[in-house]
Amino acid sequence: KNPAAIIDTNHSNSNKQYEQQVRIVKEVMHSRKLNSDIHRLVKGVMVESYIEPGCQKIGEGIYGKSITDPCLGWDKSERLIYELAEIW
């Protein structure tokens, strides 16, 4: 009745290159702007983000760095949010 999608910008969409999430978010938002069907369907994006960029192995003990999937660091995540707010 009300189809919707949240786009996961990491994992397969970024080929596990976590820094590509920024490009993917911008491409999704651009597509929403150009196509009314995509605009209605896509309700948001999911970004893997944490305090420090990348990831660590269990036991490395780096505060604020993911022990699972690599993530954007806070600085790039914050910048992306502000850029999106200005553009869209």
PDB file of N, CA and C in Angstrom:
ATOM      1  N   LYS A   1       0.807  -1.198   0.000  1.00  0.00           N
ATOM      2  CA  LYS A   1       0.000   0.000   0.000  1.00  0.00           C
ATOM      3  C   LYS A   1       0.851   1.264   0.000  1.00  0.00           C
ATOM      4  N   ASN A   2       1.855   1.305   0.863  1.00  0.00           N
ATOM      5  CA  ASN A   2       2.761   2.454   0.958  1.00  0.00           C
ATOM      6  C   ASN A   2       4.205   1.964   0.889  1.00  0.00           C
ATOM      7  N   PRO A   3       4.676   1.618  -0.320  1.00  0.00           N
ATOM      8  CA  PRO A   3       6.037   1.076  -0.420  1.00  0.00           C
ATOM      9  C   PRO A   3       7.074   2.114   0.010  1.00  0.00           C
ATOM     10  N   ALA A   4       8.130   1.606   0.615  1.00  0.00           N
ATOM     11  CA  ALA A   4       9.208   2.485   1.064  1.00  0.00           C
ATOM     12  C   ALA A   4      10.509   1.707   1.112  1.00  0.00           C
ATOM     13  N   ALA A   5      11.610   2.425   0.985  1.00  0.00           N
ATOM     14  CA  ALA A   5      12.932   1.799   1.062  1.00  0.00           C
ATOM     15  C   ALA A   5      13.882   2.702   1.827  1.00  0.00           C
ATOM     16  N   ILE A   6      14.720   2.075   2.610  1.00  0.00           N
ATOM     17  CA  ILE A   6      15.853   2.740   3.253  1.00  0.00           C
ATOM     18  C   ILE A   6      17.085   2.149   2.576  1.00  0.00           C
ATOM     19  N   ILE A   7      17.944   2.969   2.027  1.00  0.00           N
ATOM     20  CA  ILE A   7      19.111   2.499   1.286  1.00  0.00           C
ATOM     21  C   ILE A   7      20.292   2.332   2.237  1.00  0.00           C
ATOM     22  N   ASP A   8      20.830   1.109   2.281  1.00  0.00           N
ATOM     23  CA  ASP A   8      22.023   0.821   3.064  1.00  0.00           C
ATOM     24  C   ASP A   8      23.221   1.240   2.219  1.00  0.00           C
ATOM     25  N   THR A   9      23.952   2.247   2.665  1.00  0.00           N
ATOM     26  CA  THR A   9      25.047   2.779   1.855  1.00  0.00           C
ATOM     27  C   THR A   9      26.355   2.025   2.041  1.00  0.00           C
ATOM     28  N   ASN A  10      26.404   1.093   2.975  1.00  0.00           N
ATOM     29  CA  ASN A  10      27.638   0.340   3.206  1.00  0.00           C
ATOM     30  C   ASN A  10      27.483  -1.074   2.653  1.00  0.00           C
ATOM     31  N   HIS A  11      28.276  -1.984   3.075  1.00  0.00           N
ATOM     32  CA  HIS A  11      28.248  -3.388   2.686  1.00  0.00           C
ATOM     33  C   HIS A  11      28.362  -3.552   1.171  1.00  0.00           C
ATOM     34  N   SER A  12      27.413  -4.209   0.528  1.00  0.00           N
ATOM     35  CA  SER A  12      27.512  -4.478  -0.912  1.00  0.00           C
ATOM     36  C   SER A  12      27.451  -3.205  -1.756  1.00  0.00           C
ATOM     37  N   ASN A  13      26.676  -2.229  -1.333  1.00  0.00           N
ATOM     38  CA  ASN A  13      26.556  -1.000  -2.128  1.00  0.00           C
ATOM     39  C   ASN A  13      27.864  -0.238  -2.227  1.00  0.00           C
ATOM     40  N   SER A  14      28.726  -0.365  -1.233  1.00  0.00           N
ATOM     41  CA  SER A  14      30.012   0.339  -1.259  1.00  0.00           C
ATOM     42  C   SER A  14      31.183  -0.618  -1.505  1.00  0.00           C
ATOM     43  N   ASN A  15      30.873  -1.877  -1.811  1.00  0.00           N
ATOM     44  CA  ASN A  15      31.914  -2.904  -1.933  1.00  0.00           C
ATOM     45  C   ASN A  15      32.798  -2.942  -0.685  1.00  0.00           C
ATOM     46  N   LYS A  16      32.157  -2.709   0.447  1.00  0.00           N
ATOM     47  CA  LYS A  16      32.827  -2.683   1.759  1.00  0.00           C
ATOM     48  C   LYS A  16      33.933  -1.632   1.855  1.00  0.00           C
ATOM     49  N   GLN A  17      33.827  -0.608   1.018  1.00  0.00           N
ATOM     50  CA  GLN A  17      34.727   0.542   1.085  1.00  0.00           C
ATOM     51  C   GLN A  17      33.956   1.655   1.799  1.00  0.00           C
ATOM     52  N   TYR A  18      34.040   1.678   3.119  1.00  0.00           N
ATOM     53  CA  TYR A  18      33.160   2.516   3.933  1.00  0.00           C
ATOM     54  C   TYR A  18      33.187   3.989   3.563  1.00  0.00           C
ATOM     55  N   GLU A  19      34.294   4.502   3.055  1.00  0.00           N
ATOM     56  CA  GLU A  19      34.347   5.918   2.692  1.00  0.00           C
ATOM     57  C   GLU A  19      33.487   6.235   1.467  1.00  0.00           C
ATOM     58  N   GLN A  20      33.095   5.206   0.700  1.00  0.00           N
ATOM     59  CA  GLN A  20      32.222   5.412  -0.460  1.00  0.00           C
ATOM     60  C   GLN A  20      30.790   5.755  -0.052  1.00  0.00           C
ATOM     61  N   GLN A  21      30.476   5.585   1.215  1.00  0.00           N
ATOM     62  CA  GLN A  21      29.121   5.890   1.686  1.00  0.00           C
ATOM     63  C   GLN A  21      28.723   7.332   1.386  1.00  0.00           C
ATOM     64  N   VAL A  22      29.660   8.252   1.492  1.00  0.00           N
ATOM     65  CA  VAL A  22      29.378   9.666   1.227  1.00  0.00           C
ATOM     66  C   VAL A  22      28.896   9.829  -0.211  1.00  0.00           C
ATOM     67  N   ARG A  23      29.623   9.243  -1.158  1.00  0.00           N
ATOM     68  CA  ARG A  23      29.244   9.326  -2.577  1.00  0.00           C
ATOM     69  C   ARG A  23      27.878   8.697  -2.809  1.00  0.00           C
ATOM     70  N   ILE A  24      27.643   7.541  -2.200  1.00  0.00           N
ATOM     71  CA  ILE A  24      26.388   6.826  -2.406  1.00  0.00           C
ATOM     72  C   ILE A  24      25.205   7.630  -1.876  1.00  0.00           C
ATOM     73  N   VAL A  25      25.345   8.217  -0.693  1.00  0.00           N
ATOM     74  CA  VAL A  25      24.266   9.053  -0.142  1.00  0.00           C
ATOM     75  C   VAL A  25      23.945  10.187  -1.106  1.00  0.00           C
ATOM     76  N   LYS A  26      24.970  10.850  -1.601  1.00  0.00           N
ATOM     77  CA  LYS A  26      24.744  11.985  -2.517  1.00  0.00           C
ATOM     78  C   LYS A  26      24.095  11.526  -3.815  1.00  0.00           C
ATOM     79  N   GLU A  27      24.480  10.348  -4.332  1.00  0.00           N
ATOM     80  CA  GLU A  27      23.860   9.828  -5.556  1.00  0.00           C
ATOM     81  C   GLU A  27      22.395   9.475  -5.322  1.00  0.00           C
ATOM     82  N   VAL A  28      22.092   8.881  -4.179  1.00  0.00           N
ATOM     83  CA  VAL A  28      20.702   8.544  -3.859  1.00  0.00           C
ATOM     84  C   VAL A  28      19.868   9.820  -3.757  1.00  0.00           C
ATOM     85  N   MET A  29      20.386  10.817  -3.075  1.00  0.00           N
ATOM     86  CA  MET A  29      19.635  12.068  -2.922  1.00  0.00           C
ATOM     87  C   MET A  29      19.457  12.767  -4.269  1.00  0.00           C
ATOM     88  N   HIS A  30      20.475  12.702  -5.114  1.00  0.00           N
ATOM     89  CA  HIS A  30      20.366  13.288  -6.455  1.00  0.00           C
ATOM     90  C   HIS A  30      19.288  12.562  -7.262  1.00  0.00           C
ATOM     91  N   SER A  31      19.264  11.235  -7.187  1.00  0.00           N
ATOM     92  CA  SER A  31      18.245  10.451  -7.901  1.00  0.00           C
ATOM     93  C   SER A  31      16.848  10.788  -7.401  1.00  0.00           C
ATOM     94  N   ARG A  32      16.705  11.001  -6.079  1.00  0.00           N
ATOM     95  CA  ARG A  32      15.396  11.384  -5.525  1.00  0.00           C
ATOM     96  C   ARG A  32      14.937  12.714  -6.116  1.00  0.00           C
ATOM     97  N   LYS A  33      15.894  13.601  -6.326  1.00  0.00           N
ATOM     98  CA  LYS A  33      15.573  14.926  -6.857  1.00  0.00           C
ATOM     99  C   LYS A  33      15.108  14.853  -8.316  1.00  0.00           C
ATOM    100  N   LEU A  34      15.682  13.915  -9.076  1.00  0.00           N
ATOM    101  CA  LEU A  34      15.401  13.823 -10.509  1.00  0.00           C
ATOM    102  C   LEU A  34      14.177  12.979 -10.855  1.00  0.00           C
ATOM    103  N   ASN A  35      13.815  12.050  -9.983  1.00  0.00           N
ATOM    104  CA  ASN A  35      12.769  11.086 -10.332  1.00  0.00           C
ATOM    105  C   ASN A  35      11.717  11.041  -9.228  1.00  0.00           C
ATOM    106  N   SER A  36      10.485  11.381  -9.578  1.00  0.00           N
ATOM    107  CA  SER A  36       9.418  11.439  -8.572  1.00  0.00           C
ATOM    108  C   SER A  36       9.097  10.063  -7.982  1.00  0.00           C
ATOM    109  N   ASP A  37       9.236   8.995  -8.771  1.00  0.00           N
ATOM    110  CA  ASP A  37       8.999   7.646  -8.231  1.00  0.00           C
ATOM    111  C   ASP A  37      10.038   7.301  -7.165  1.00  0.00           C
ATOM    112  N   ILE A  38      11.299   7.597  -7.456  1.00  0.00           N
ATOM    113  CA  ILE A  38      12.360   7.346  -6.473  1.00  0.00           C
ATOM    114  C   ILE A  38      12.152   8.234  -5.255  1.00  0.00           C
ATOM    115  N   HIS A  39      11.748   9.459  -5.468  1.00  0.00           N
ATOM    116  CA  HIS A  39      11.498  10.378  -4.358  1.00  0.00           C
ATOM    117  C   HIS A  39      10.429   9.832  -3.417  1.00  0.00           C
ATOM    118  N   ARG A  40       9.377   9.277  -3.979  1.00  0.00           N
ATOM    119  CA  ARG A  40       8.295   8.720  -3.145  1.00  0.00           C
ATOM    120  C   ARG A  40       8.733   7.435  -2.440  1.00  0.00           C
ATOM    121  N   LEU A  41       9.540   6.624  -3.102  1.00  0.00           N
ATOM    122  CA  LEU A  41       9.919   5.319  -2.572  1.00  0.00           C
ATOM    123  C   LEU A  41      11.014   5.400  -1.506  1.00  0.00           C
ATOM    124  N   VAL A  42      12.065   6.151  -1.779  1.00  0.00           N
ATOM    125  CA  VAL A  42      13.217   6.204  -0.874  1.00  0.00           C
ATOM    126  C   VAL A  42      12.937   7.178   0.266  1.00  0.00           C
ATOM    127  N   LYS A  43      12.870   6.625   1.467  1.00  0.00           N
ATOM    128  CA  LYS A  43      12.541   7.425   2.652  1.00  0.00           C
ATOM    129  C   LYS A  43      13.764   7.804   3.469  1.00  0.00           C
ATOM    130  N   GLY A  44      14.913   7.181   3.197  1.00  0.00           N
ATOM    131  CA  GLY A  44      16.107   7.512   3.950  1.00  0.00           C
ATOM    132  C   GLY A  44      17.285   6.656   3.546  1.00  0.00           C
ATOM    133  N   VAL A  45      18.398   6.912   4.204  1.00  0.00           N
ATOM    134  CA  VAL A  45      19.620   6.155   3.978  1.00  0.00           C
ATOM    135  C   VAL A  45      20.160   5.679   5.322  1.00  0.00           C
ATOM    136  N   MET A  46      20.911   4.593   5.283  1.00  0.00           N
ATOM    137  CA  MET A  46      21.566   4.081   6.479  1.00  0.00           C
ATOM    138  C   MET A  46      23.070   4.172   6.242  1.00  0.00           C
ATOM    139  N   VAL A  47      23.744   4.841   7.163  1.00  0.00           N
ATOM    140  CA  VAL A  47      25.184   5.042   7.076  1.00  0.00           C
ATOM    141  C   VAL A  47      25.835   4.408   8.300  1.00  0.00           C
ATOM    142  N   GLU A  48      26.884   3.628   8.081  1.00  0.00           N
ATOM    143  CA  GLU A  48      27.652   3.062   9.191  1.00  0.00           C
ATOM    144  C   GLU A  48      28.587   4.163   9.681  1.00  0.00           C
ATOM    145  N   SER A  49      28.374   4.613  10.907  1.00  0.00           N
ATOM    146  CA  SER A  49      29.126   5.737  11.440  1.00  0.00           C
ATOM    147  C   SER A  49      29.470   5.485  12.907  1.00  0.00           C
ATOM    148  N   TYR A  50      30.650   5.950  13.295  1.00  0.00           N
ATOM    149  CA  TYR A  50      31.063   5.831  14.687  1.00  0.00           C
ATOM    150  C   TYR A  50      32.005   6.995  14.987  1.00  0.00           C
ATOM    151  N   ILE A  51      32.635   7.000  16.119  1.00  0.00           N
ATOM    152  CA  ILE A  51      33.468   8.134  16.506  1.00  0.00           C
ATOM    153  C   ILE A  51      34.725   8.209  15.638  1.00  0.00           C
ATOM    154  N   GLU A  52      35.441   7.105  15.537  1.00  0.00           N
ATOM    155  CA  GLU A  52      36.669   7.034  14.744  1.00  0.00           C
ATOM    156  C   GLU A  52      36.406   6.262  13.455  1.00  0.00           C
ATOM    157  N   PRO A  53      37.080   6.624  12.354  1.00  0.00           N
ATOM    158  CA  PRO A  53      36.857   5.919  11.091  1.00  0.00           C
ATOM    159  C   PRO A  53      37.483   4.530  11.080  1.00  0.00           C
ATOM    160  N   GLY A  54      36.903   3.673  10.218  1.00  0.00           N
ATOM    161  CA  GLY A  54      37.442   2.325  10.026  1.00  0.00           C
ATOM    162  C   GLY A  54      36.930   1.348  11.059  1.00  0.00           C
ATOM    163  N   CYS A  55      37.726   0.314  11.321  1.00  0.00           N
ATOM    164  CA  CYS A  55      37.372  -0.670  12.340  1.00  0.00           C
ATOM    165  C   CYS A  55      38.652  -1.238  12.932  1.00  0.00           C
ATOM    166  N   GLN A  56      38.489  -1.971  14.003  1.00  0.00           N
ATOM    167  CA  GLN A  56      39.628  -2.575  14.680  1.00  0.00           C
ATOM    168  C   GLN A  56      39.325  -4.037  14.971  1.00  0.00           C
ATOM    169  N   LYS A  57      40.368  -4.776  15.227  1.00  0.00           N
ATOM    170  CA  LYS A  57      40.195  -6.159  15.654  1.00  0.00           C
ATOM    171  C   LYS A  57      39.869  -6.174  17.142  1.00  0.00           C
ATOM    172  N   ILE A  58      39.124  -7.165  17.553  1.00  0.00           N
ATOM    173  CA  ILE A  58      38.791  -7.311  18.962  1.00  0.00           C
ATOM    174  C   ILE A  58      40.090  -7.385  19.765  1.00  0.00           C
ATOM    175  N   GLY A  59      40.141  -6.608  20.825  1.00  0.00           N
ATOM    176  CA  GLY A  59      41.308  -6.598  21.687  1.00  0.00           C
ATOM    177  C   GLY A  59      42.283  -5.469  21.424  1.00  0.00           C
ATOM    178  N   GLU A  60      42.109  -4.741  20.313  1.00  0.00           N
ATOM    179  CA  GLU A  60      43.022  -3.629  20.042  1.00  0.00           C
ATOM    180  C   GLU A  60      42.809  -2.476  21.025  1.00  0.00           C
ATOM    181  N   GLY A  61      41.590  -2.339  21.510  1.00  0.00           N
ATOM    182  CA  GLY A  61      41.307  -1.361  22.550  1.00  0.00           C
ATOM    183  C   GLY A  61      41.334   0.092  22.128  1.00  0.00           C
ATOM    184  N   ILE A  62      40.956   0.382  20.891  1.00  0.00           N
ATOM    185  CA  ILE A  62      40.923   1.770  20.431  1.00  0.00           C
ATOM    186  C   ILE A  62      39.541   2.342  20.716  1.00  0.00           C
ATOM    187  N   TYR A  63      39.479   3.296  21.632  1.00  0.00           N
ATOM    188  CA  TYR A  63      38.200   3.884  22.012  1.00  0.00           C
ATOM    189  C   TYR A  63      37.538   4.543  20.803  1.00  0.00           C
ATOM    190  N   GLY A  64      36.251   4.261  20.629  1.00  0.00           N
ATOM    191  CA  GLY A  64      35.469   4.909  19.587  1.00  0.00           C
ATOM    192  C   GLY A  64      35.643   4.343  18.196  1.00  0.00           C
ATOM    193  N   LYS A  65      36.273   3.187  18.076  1.00  0.00           N
ATOM    194  CA  LYS A  65      36.467   2.570  16.762  1.00  0.00           C
ATOM    195  C   LYS A  65      35.726   1.239  16.745  1.00  0.00           C
ATOM    196  N   SER A  66      34.953   1.022  15.699  1.00  0.00           N
ATOM    197  CA  SER A  66      34.114  -0.160  15.564  1.00  0.00           C
ATOM    198  C   SER A  66      34.917  -1.454  15.646  1.00  0.00           C
ATOM    199  N   ILE A  67      34.297  -2.463  16.254  1.00  0.00           N
ATOM    200  CA  ILE A  67      34.899  -3.803  16.254  1.00  0.00           C
ATOM    201  C   ILE A  67      34.150  -4.727  15.287  1.00  0.00           C
ATOM    202  N   THR A  68      33.215  -4.166  14.547  1.00  0.00           N
ATOM    203  CA  THR A  68      32.496  -4.963  13.552  1.00  0.00           C
ATOM    204  C   THR A  68      32.800  -4.392  12.169  1.00  0.00           C
ATOM    205  N   ASP A  69      31.821  -3.771  11.525  1.00  0.00           N
ATOM    206  CA  ASP A  69      32.021  -3.218  10.183  1.00  0.00           C
ATOM    207  C   ASP A  69      32.778  -1.899  10.234  1.00  0.00           C
ATOM    208  N   PRO A  70      33.586  -1.616   9.198  1.00  0.00           N
ATOM    209  CA  PRO A  70      34.241  -0.309   9.136  1.00  0.00           C
ATOM    210  C   PRO A  70      33.194   0.799   9.011  1.00  0.00           C
ATOM    211  N   CYS A  71      33.453   1.901   9.659  1.00  0.00           N
ATOM    212  CA  CYS A  71      32.496   3.010   9.723  1.00  0.00           C
ATOM    213  C   CYS A  71      33.148   4.317   9.299  1.00  0.00           C
ATOM    214  N   LEU A  72      32.296   5.252   8.857  1.00  0.00           N
ATOM    215  CA  LEU A  72      32.757   6.626   8.707  1.00  0.00           C
ATOM    216  C   LEU A  72      33.037   7.164  10.095  1.00  0.00           C
ATOM    217  N   GLY A  73      34.026   8.012  10.215  1.00  0.00           N
ATOM    218  CA  GLY A  73      34.275   8.667  11.485  1.00  0.00           C
ATOM    219  C   GLY A  73      33.288   9.806  11.688  1.00  0.00           C
ATOM    220  N   TRP A  74      33.255  10.326  12.895  1.00  0.00           N
ATOM    221  CA  TRP A  74      32.307  11.392  13.221  1.00  0.00           C
ATOM    222  C   TRP A  74      32.500  12.612  12.343  1.00  0.00           C
ATOM    223  N   ASP A  75      33.758  13.008  12.056  1.00  0.00           N
ATOM    224  CA  ASP A  75      33.994  14.219  11.270  1.00  0.00           C
ATOM    225  C   ASP A  75      33.327  14.149   9.898  1.00  0.00           C
ATOM    226  N   LYS A  76      33.516  13.043   9.184  1.00  0.00           N
ATOM    227  CA  LYS A  76      32.905  12.912   7.852  1.00  0.00           C
ATOM    228  C   LYS A  76      31.392  12.747   7.941  1.00  0.00           C
ATOM    229  N   SER A  77      30.925  12.069   8.978  1.00  0.00           N
ATOM    230  CA  SER A  77      29.477  11.898   9.162  1.00  0.00           C
ATOM    231  C   SER A  77      28.814  13.247   9.408  1.00  0.00           C
ATOM    232  N   GLU A  78      29.414  14.029  10.278  1.00  0.00           N
ATOM    233  CA  GLU A  78      28.874  15.356  10.585  1.00  0.00           C
ATOM    234  C   GLU A  78      28.866  16.242   9.342  1.00  0.00           C
ATOM    235  N   ARG A  79      29.969  16.235   8.601  1.00  0.00           N
ATOM    236  CA  ARG A  79      30.060  17.039   7.377  1.00  0.00           C
ATOM    237  C   ARG A  79      28.982  16.621   6.382  1.00  0.00           C
ATOM    238  N   LEU A  80      28.758  15.318   6.226  1.00  0.00           N
ATOM    239  CA  LEU A  80      27.740  14.816   5.305  1.00  0.00           C
ATOM    240  C   LEU A  80      26.346  15.301   5.712  1.00  0.00           C
ATOM    241  N   ILE A  81      26.044  15.244   6.986  1.00  0.00           N
ATOM    242  CA  ILE A  81      24.733  15.698   7.468  1.00  0.00           C
ATOM    243  C   ILE A  81      24.527  17.176   7.163  1.00  0.00           C
ATOM    244  N   TYR A  82      25.538  17.980   7.423  1.00  0.00           N
ATOM    245  CA  TYR A  82      25.413  19.418   7.137  1.00  0.00           C
ATOM    246  C   TYR A  82      25.296  19.692   5.638  1.00  0.00           C
ATOM    247  N   GLU A  83      26.048  18.968   4.822  1.00  0.00           N
ATOM    248  CA  GLU A  83      25.937  19.140   3.379  1.00  0.00           C
ATOM    249  C   GLU A  83      24.549  18.797   2.875  1.00  0.00           C
ATOM    250  N   LEU A  84      23.994  17.702   3.364  1.00  0.00           N
ATOM    251  CA  LEU A  84      22.643  17.307   2.958  1.00  0.00           C
ATOM    252  C   LEU A  84      21.616  18.337   3.395  1.00  0.00           C
ATOM    253  N   ALA A  85      21.776  18.881   4.585  1.00  0.00           N
ATOM    254  CA  ALA A  85      20.843  19.891   5.081  1.00  0.00           C
ATOM    255  C   ALA A  85      20.881  21.144   4.212  1.00  0.00           C
ATOM    256  N   GLU A  86      22.048  21.514   3.718  1.00  0.00           N
ATOM    257  CA  GLU A  86      22.164  22.704   2.872  1.00  0.00           C
ATOM    258  C   GLU A  86      21.584  22.494   1.481  1.00  0.00           C
ATOM    259  N   ILE A  87      21.801  21.291   0.933  1.00  0.00           N
ATOM    260  CA  ILE A  87      21.383  21.016  -0.449  1.00  0.00           C
ATOM    261  C   ILE A  87      19.919  20.634  -0.542  1.00  0.00           C
ATOM    262  N   TRP A  88      19.466  19.747   0.360  1.00  0.00           N
ATOM    263  CA  TRP A  88      18.110  19.250   0.264  1.00  0.00           C
ATOM    264  C   TRP A  88      17.335  19.707   1.461  1.00  0.00           C
TER     265      TRP A  88
END
